[in-house]
mmCIF file of C-alpha atoms and ligand atoms in Angstrom:
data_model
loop_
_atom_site.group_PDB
_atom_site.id
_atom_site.type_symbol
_atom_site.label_atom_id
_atom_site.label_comp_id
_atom_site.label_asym_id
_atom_site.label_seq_id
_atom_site.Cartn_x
_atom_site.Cartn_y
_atom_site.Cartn_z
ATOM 1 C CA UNK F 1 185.648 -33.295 -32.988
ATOM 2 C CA UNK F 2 187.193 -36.545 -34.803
ATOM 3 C CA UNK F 3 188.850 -35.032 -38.195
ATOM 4 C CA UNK F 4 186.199 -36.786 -40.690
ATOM 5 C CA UNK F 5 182.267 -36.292 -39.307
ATOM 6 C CA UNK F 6 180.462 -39.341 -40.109
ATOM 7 C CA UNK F 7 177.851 -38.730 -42.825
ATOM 8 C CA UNK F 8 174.905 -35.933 -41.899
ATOM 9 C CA UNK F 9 172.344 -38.266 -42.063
ATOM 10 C CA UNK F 10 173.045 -40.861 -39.278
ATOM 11 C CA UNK F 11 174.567 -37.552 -37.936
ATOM 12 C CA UNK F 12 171.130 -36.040 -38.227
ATOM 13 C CA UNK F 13 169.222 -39.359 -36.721
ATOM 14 C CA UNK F 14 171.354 -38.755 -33.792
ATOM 15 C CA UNK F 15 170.693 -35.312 -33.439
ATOM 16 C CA UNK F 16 166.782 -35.286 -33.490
ATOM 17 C CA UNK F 17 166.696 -37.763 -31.183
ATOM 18 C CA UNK F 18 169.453 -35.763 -28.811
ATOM 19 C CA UNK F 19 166.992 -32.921 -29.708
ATOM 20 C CA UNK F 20 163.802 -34.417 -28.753
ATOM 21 C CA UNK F 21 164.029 -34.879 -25.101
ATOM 22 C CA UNK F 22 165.320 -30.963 -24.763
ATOM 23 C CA UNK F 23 162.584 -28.072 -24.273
ATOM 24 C CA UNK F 24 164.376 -25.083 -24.809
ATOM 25 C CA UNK F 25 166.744 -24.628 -28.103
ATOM 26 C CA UNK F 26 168.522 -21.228 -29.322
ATOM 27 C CA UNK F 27 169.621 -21.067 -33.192
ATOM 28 C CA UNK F 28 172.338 -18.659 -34.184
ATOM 29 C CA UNK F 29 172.517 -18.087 -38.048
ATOM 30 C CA UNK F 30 174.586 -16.285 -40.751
ATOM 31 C CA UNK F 31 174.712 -15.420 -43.977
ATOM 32 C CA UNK F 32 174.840 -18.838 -44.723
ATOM 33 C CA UNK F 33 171.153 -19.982 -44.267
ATOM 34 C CA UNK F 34 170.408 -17.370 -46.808
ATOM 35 C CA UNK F 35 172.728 -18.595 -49.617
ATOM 36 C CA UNK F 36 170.408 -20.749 -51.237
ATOM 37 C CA UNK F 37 168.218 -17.511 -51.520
ATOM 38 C CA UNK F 38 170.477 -16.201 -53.643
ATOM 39 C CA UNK F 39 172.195 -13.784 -51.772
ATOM 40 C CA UNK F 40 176.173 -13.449 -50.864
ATOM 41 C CA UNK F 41 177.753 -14.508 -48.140
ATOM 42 C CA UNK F 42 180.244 -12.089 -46.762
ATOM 43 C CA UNK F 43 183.438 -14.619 -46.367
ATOM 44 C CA UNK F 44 182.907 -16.917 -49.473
ATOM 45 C CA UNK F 45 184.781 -17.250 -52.639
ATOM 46 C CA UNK F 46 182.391 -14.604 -54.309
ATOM 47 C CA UNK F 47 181.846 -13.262 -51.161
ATOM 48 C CA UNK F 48 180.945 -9.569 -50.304
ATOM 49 C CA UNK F 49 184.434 -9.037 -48.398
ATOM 50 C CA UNK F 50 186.222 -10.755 -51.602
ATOM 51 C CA UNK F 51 185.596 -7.683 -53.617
ATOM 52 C CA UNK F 52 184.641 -4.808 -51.125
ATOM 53 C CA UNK F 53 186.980 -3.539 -48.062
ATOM 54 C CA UNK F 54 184.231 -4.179 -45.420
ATOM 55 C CA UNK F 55 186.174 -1.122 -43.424
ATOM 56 C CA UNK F 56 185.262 1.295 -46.549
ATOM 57 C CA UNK F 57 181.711 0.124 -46.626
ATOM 58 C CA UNK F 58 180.430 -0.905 -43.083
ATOM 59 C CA UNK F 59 181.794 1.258 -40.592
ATOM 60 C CA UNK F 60 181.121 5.135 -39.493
ATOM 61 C CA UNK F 61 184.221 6.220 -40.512
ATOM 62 C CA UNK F 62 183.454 4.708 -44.182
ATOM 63 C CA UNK F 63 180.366 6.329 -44.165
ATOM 64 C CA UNK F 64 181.501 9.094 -43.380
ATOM 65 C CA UNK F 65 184.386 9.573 -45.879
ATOM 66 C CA UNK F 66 181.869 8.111 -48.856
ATOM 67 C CA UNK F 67 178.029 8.273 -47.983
ATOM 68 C CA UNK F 68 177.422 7.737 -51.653
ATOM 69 C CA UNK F 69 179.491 4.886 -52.082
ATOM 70 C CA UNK F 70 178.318 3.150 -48.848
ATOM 71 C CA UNK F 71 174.402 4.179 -49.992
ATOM 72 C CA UNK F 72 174.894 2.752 -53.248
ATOM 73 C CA UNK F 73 176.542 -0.679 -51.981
ATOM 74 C CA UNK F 74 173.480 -0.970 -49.492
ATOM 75 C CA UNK F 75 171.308 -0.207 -52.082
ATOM 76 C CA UNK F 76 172.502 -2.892 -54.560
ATOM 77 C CA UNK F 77 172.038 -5.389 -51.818
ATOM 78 C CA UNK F 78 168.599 -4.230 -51.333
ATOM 79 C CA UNK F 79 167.903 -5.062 -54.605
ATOM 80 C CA UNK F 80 169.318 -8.315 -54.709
ATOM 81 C CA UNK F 81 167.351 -9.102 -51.289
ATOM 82 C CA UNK F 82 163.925 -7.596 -52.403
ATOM 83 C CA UNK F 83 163.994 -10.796 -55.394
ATOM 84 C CA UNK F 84 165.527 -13.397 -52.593
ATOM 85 C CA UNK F 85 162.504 -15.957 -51.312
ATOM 86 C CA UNK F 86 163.370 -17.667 -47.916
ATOM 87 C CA UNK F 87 164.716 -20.914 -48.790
ATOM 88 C CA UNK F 88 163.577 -24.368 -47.289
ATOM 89 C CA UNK F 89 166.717 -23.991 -44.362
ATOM 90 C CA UNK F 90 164.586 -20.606 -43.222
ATOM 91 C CA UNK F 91 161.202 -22.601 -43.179
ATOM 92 C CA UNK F 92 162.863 -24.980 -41.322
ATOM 93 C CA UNK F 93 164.029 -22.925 -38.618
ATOM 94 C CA UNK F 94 160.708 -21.220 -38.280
ATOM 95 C CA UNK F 95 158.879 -25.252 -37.930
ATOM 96 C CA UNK F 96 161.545 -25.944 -35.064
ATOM 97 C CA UNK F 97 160.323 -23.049 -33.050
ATOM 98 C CA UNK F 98 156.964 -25.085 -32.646
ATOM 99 C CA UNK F 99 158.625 -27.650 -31.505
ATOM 100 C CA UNK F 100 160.198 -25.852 -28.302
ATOM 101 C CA UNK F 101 158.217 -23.893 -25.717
ATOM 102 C CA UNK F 102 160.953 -22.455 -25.034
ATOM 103 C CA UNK F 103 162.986 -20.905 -28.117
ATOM 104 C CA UNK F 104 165.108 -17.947 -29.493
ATOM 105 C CA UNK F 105 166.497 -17.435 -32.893
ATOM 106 C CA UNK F 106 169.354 -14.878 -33.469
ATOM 107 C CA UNK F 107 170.472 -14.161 -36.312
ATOM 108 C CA UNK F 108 173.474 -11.985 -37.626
ATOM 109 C CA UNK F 109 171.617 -11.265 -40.804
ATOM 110 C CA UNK F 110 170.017 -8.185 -41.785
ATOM 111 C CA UNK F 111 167.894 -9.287 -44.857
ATOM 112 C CA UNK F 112 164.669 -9.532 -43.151
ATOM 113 C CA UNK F 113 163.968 -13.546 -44.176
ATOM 114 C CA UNK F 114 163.642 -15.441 -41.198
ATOM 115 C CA UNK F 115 160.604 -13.009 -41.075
ATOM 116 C CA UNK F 116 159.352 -13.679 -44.281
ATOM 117 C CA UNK F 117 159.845 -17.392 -43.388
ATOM 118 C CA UNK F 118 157.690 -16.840 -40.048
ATOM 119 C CA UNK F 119 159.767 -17.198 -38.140
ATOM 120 C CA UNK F 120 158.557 -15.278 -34.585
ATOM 121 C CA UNK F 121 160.852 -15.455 -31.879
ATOM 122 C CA UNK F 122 163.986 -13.790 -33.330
ATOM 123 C CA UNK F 123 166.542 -11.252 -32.897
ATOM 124 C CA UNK F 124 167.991 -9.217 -35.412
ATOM 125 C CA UNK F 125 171.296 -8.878 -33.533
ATOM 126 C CA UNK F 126 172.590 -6.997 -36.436
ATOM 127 C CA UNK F 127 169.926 -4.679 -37.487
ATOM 128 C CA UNK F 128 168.074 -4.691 -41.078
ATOM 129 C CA UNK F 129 168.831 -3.729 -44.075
ATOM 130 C CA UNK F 130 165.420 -2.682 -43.925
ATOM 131 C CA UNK F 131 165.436 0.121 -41.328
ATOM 132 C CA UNK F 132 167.036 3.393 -41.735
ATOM 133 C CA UNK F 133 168.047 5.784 -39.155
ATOM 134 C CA UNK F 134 168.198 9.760 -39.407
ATOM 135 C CA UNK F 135 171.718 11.126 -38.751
ATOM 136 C CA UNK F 136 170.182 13.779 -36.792
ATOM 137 C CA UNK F 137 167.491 12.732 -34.719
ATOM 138 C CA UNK F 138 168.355 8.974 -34.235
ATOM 139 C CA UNK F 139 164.682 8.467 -35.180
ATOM 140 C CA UNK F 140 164.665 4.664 -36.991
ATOM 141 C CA UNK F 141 161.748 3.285 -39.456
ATOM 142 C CA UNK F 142 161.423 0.630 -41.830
ATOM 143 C CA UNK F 143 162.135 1.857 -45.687
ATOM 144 C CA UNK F 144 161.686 -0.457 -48.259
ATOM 145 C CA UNK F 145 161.667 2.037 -51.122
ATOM 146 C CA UNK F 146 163.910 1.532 -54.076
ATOM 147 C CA UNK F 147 166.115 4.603 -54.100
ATOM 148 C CA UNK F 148 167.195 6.519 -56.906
ATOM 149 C CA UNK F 149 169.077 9.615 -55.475
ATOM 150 C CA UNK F 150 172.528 9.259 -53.002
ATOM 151 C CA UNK F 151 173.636 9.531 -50.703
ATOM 152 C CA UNK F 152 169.779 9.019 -49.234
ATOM 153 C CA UNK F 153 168.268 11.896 -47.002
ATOM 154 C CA UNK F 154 166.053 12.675 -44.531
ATOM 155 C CA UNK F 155 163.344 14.816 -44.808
ATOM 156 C CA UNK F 156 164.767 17.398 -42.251
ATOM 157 C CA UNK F 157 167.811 17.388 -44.972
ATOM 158 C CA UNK F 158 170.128 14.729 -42.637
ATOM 159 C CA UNK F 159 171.695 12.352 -43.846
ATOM 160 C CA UNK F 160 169.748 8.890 -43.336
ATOM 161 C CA UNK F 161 172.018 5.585 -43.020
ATOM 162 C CA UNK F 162 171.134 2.061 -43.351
ATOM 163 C CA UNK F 163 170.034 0.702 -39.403
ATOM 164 C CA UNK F 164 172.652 -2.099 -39.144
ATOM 165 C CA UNK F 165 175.398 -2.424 -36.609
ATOM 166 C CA UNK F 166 178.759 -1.443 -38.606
ATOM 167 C CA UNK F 167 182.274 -2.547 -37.942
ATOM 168 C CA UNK F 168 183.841 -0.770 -34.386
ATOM 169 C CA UNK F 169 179.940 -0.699 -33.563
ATOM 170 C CA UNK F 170 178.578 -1.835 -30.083
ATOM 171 C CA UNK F 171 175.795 -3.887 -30.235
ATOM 172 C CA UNK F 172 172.464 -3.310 -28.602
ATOM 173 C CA UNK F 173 172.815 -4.025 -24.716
ATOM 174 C CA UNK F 174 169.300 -4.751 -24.698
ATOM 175 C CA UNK F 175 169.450 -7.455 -27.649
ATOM 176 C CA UNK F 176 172.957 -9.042 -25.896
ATOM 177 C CA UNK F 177 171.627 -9.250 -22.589
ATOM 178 C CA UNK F 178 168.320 -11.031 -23.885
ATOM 179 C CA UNK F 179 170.325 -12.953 -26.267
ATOM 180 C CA UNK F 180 172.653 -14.278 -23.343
ATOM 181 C CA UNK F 181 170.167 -15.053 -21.225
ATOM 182 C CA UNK F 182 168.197 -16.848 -23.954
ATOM 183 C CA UNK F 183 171.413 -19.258 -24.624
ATOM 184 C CA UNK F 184 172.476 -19.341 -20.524
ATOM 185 C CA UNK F 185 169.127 -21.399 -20.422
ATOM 186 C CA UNK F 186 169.057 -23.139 -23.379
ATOM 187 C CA UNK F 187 169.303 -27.185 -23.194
ATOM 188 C CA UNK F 188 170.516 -26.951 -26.902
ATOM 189 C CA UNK F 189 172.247 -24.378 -28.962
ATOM 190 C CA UNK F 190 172.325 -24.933 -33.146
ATOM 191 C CA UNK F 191 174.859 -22.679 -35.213
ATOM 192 C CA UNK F 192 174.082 -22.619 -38.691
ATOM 193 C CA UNK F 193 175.778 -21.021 -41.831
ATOM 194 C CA UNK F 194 178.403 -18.899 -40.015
ATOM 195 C CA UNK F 195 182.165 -18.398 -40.593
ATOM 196 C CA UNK F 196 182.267 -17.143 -36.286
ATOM 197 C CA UNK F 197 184.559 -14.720 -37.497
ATOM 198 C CA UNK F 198 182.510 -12.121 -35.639
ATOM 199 C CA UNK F 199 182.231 -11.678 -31.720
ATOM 200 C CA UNK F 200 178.935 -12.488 -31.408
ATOM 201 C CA UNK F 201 179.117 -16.085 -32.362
ATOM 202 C CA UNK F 202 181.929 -17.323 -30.124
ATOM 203 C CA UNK F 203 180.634 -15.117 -27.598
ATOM 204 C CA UNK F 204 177.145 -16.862 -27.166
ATOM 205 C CA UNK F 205 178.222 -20.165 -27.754
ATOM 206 C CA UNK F 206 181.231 -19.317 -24.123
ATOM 207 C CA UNK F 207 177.264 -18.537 -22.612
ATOM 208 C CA UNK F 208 175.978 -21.936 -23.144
ATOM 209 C CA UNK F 209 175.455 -24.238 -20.277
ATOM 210 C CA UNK F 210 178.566 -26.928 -19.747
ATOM 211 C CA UNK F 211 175.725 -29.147 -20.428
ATOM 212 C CA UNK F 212 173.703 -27.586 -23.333
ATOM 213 C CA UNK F 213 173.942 -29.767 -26.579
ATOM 214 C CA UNK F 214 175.385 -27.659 -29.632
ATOM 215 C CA UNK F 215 175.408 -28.822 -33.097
ATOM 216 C CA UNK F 216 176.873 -26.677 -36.660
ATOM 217 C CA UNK F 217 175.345 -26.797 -39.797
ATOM 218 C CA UNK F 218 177.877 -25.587 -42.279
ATOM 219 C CA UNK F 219 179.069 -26.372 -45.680
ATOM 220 C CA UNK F 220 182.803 -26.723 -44.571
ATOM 221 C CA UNK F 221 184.141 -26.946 -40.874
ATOM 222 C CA UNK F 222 185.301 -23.585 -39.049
ATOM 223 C CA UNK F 223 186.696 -22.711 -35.953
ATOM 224 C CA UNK F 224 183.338 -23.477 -34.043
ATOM 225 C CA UNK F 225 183.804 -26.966 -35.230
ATOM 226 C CA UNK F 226 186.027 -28.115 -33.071
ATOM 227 C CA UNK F 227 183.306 -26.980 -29.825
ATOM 228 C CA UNK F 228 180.723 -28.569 -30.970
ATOM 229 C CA UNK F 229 178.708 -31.971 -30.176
ATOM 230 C CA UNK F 230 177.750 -32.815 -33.793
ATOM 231 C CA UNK F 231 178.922 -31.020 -37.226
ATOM 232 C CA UNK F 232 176.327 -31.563 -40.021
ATOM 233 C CA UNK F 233 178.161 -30.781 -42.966
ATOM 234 C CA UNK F 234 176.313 -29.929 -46.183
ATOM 235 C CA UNK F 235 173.517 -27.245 -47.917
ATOM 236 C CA UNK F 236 171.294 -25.796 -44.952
ATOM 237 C CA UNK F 237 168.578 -25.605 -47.199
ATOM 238 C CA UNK F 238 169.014 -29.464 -47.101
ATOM 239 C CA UNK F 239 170.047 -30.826 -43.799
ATOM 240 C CA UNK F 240 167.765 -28.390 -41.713
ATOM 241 C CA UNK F 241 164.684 -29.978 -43.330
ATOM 242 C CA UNK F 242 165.793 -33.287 -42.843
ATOM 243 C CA UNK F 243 166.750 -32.650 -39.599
ATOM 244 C CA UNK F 244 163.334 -31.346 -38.951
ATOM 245 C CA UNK F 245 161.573 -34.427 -40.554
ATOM 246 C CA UNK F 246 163.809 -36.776 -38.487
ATOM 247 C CA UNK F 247 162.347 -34.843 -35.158
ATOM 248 C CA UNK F 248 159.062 -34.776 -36.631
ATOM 249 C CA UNK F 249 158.841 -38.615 -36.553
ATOM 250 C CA UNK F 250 160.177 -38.398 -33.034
ATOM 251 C CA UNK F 251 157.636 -35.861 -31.079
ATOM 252 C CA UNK F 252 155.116 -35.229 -34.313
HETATM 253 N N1 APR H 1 174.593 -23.898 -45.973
HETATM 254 C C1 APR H 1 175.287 -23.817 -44.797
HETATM 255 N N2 APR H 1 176.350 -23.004 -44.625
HETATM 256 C C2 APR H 1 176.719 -22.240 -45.686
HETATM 257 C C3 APR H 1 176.043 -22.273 -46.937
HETATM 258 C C4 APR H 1 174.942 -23.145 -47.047
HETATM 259 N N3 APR H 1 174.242 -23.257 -48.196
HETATM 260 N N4 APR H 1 176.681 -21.405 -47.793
HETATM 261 C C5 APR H 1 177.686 -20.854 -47.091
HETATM 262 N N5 APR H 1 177.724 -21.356 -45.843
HETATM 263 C C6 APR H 1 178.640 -21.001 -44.742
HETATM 264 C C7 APR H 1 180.066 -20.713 -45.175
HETATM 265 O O1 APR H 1 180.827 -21.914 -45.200
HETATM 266 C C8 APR H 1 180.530 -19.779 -44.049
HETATM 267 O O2 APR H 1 181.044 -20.523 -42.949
HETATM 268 O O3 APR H 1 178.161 -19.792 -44.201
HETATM 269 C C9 APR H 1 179.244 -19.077 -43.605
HETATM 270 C C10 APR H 1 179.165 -17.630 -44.032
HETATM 271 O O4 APR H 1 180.180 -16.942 -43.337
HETATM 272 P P1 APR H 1 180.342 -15.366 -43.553
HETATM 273 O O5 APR H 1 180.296 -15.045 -45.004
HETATM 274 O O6 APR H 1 181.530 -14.951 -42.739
HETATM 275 O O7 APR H 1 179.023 -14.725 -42.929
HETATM 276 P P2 APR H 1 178.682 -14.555 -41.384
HETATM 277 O O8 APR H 1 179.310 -15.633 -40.569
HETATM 278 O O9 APR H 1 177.211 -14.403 -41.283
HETATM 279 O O10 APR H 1 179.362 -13.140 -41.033
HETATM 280 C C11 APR H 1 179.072 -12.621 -39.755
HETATM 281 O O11 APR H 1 180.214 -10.570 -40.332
HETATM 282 O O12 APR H 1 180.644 -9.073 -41.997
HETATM 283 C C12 APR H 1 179.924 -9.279 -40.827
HETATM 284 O O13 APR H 1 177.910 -8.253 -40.223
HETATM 285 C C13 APR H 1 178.449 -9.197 -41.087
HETATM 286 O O14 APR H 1 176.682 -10.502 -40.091
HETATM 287 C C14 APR H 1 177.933 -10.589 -40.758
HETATM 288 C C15 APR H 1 179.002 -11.123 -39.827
#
């Protein structure tokens, strides 16, 4: 990558037509593509991890030492999410799986929006803030009450936790292995609103085909930057519509 991207738009011209002649695409997302929904990133300036220890808050051993004060961070987020609307960057994403027959979105977020945008072929690689999982059974279900009492229980008197993959966490080999397999094949690869600070990121993008074209949408470049074929540089809630009109006009 030349230090100074051109601007996104002839960047994005170049792109959708790149984009047009592929069949299969896989788009990894973070916190990012949610920001213009209103909801924190983890890395930013007024970012989750700015003011919380994510070690005291997302991890077993957190939980363990403080179920209240992990229940009640969880639960604040909840809150904020349960206002958030998907934002024109999540609509976006769920138009460019109709473009594809072949197409898998994974995303490291756990608020639940890429559904609410329609979006269908997805992976929660994460979990969702959504689910909650009995300490004692390992039963899991989808809770969207707003609680009032903490740390939040089970009925059989366990302790229930939020169902999202926590720091020093393995991931689900099921979700990996059809994540991998999704980006082995994939004749593009876009990775959009994430700092790569976790795993997962680098990790799929070392899976992609020599060949595969990969493109970042970010606000600012990061350490993916430097790996990829085009970085579009701006607002995701901007540049992934555009990008999606641009390919529109190509293969309406
Ligand atoms: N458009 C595009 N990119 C944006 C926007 C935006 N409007 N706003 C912020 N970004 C970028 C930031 O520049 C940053 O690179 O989104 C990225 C957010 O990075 P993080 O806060 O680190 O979030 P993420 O990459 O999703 O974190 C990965 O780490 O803490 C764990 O489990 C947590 O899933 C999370 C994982």
């Amino acid at each position: 990558m030349n230090s100074t991207p051109p601007p996104a738009n002839s960047q994005l011209q170049a792109l959708a037509s790149d984009l047009a002649r592929k069949q299969s695409l896989v788009v990894i997302t973070g916190a990012g593509i949610s920001a213009e929904s209103g909801i924190s990133t983890f890395r930013g300036i007024d970012g989750y991890w700015a003011r919380f220890n994510p070690q005291e808050l997302a991890s077993p051993e957190g939980f363990a030492r403080d179920p209240e004060l992990v229940w009640r961070w969880y639960d604040e987020r909840r809150r904020q999410i349960l206002t958030a609307q998907p934002n024109p960057g999540h609509r976006a994403i769920a138009e460019l799986e109709k473009h594809f027959p072949e197409f898998l979105l994974i995303t490291q977020n756990v608020d639940g929006l890429h559904a609410q945008a329609s979006s269908k072929k997805l992976i929660e690689i994460h979990g969702s803030i959504w689910r909650v999982r009995c300490m004692r059974s390992g039963q899991e279900w989808e809770n969207r009450e707003v609680y009032e009492q903490f740390p939040v229980k089970c009925r059989c008197g366990a302790l229930l936790r939020p169902a999202v993959l926590w720091f020093g966490e393995s991931y689900q080999p099921s979700l990996i292995s059809r994540a991998q397999k999704a980006v082995n094949s994939a004749e593009a690869v876009l990775v959009i609103g994430t700092s790569g600070q976790v795993w997962i990121v680098s990790g799929l993008l070392a899976q992609a085909r020599q060949n595969a074209l990969t493109a970042e949408f970010n606000l600012e470049q990061t350490e993916t930057s430097h790996s990829v074929n085009y970085l579009i540089l701006g607002p995701s809630g901007q540049t992934l519509p555009q990008l999606l009109s641009e390919l529109t006009q190509l293969s309406p």
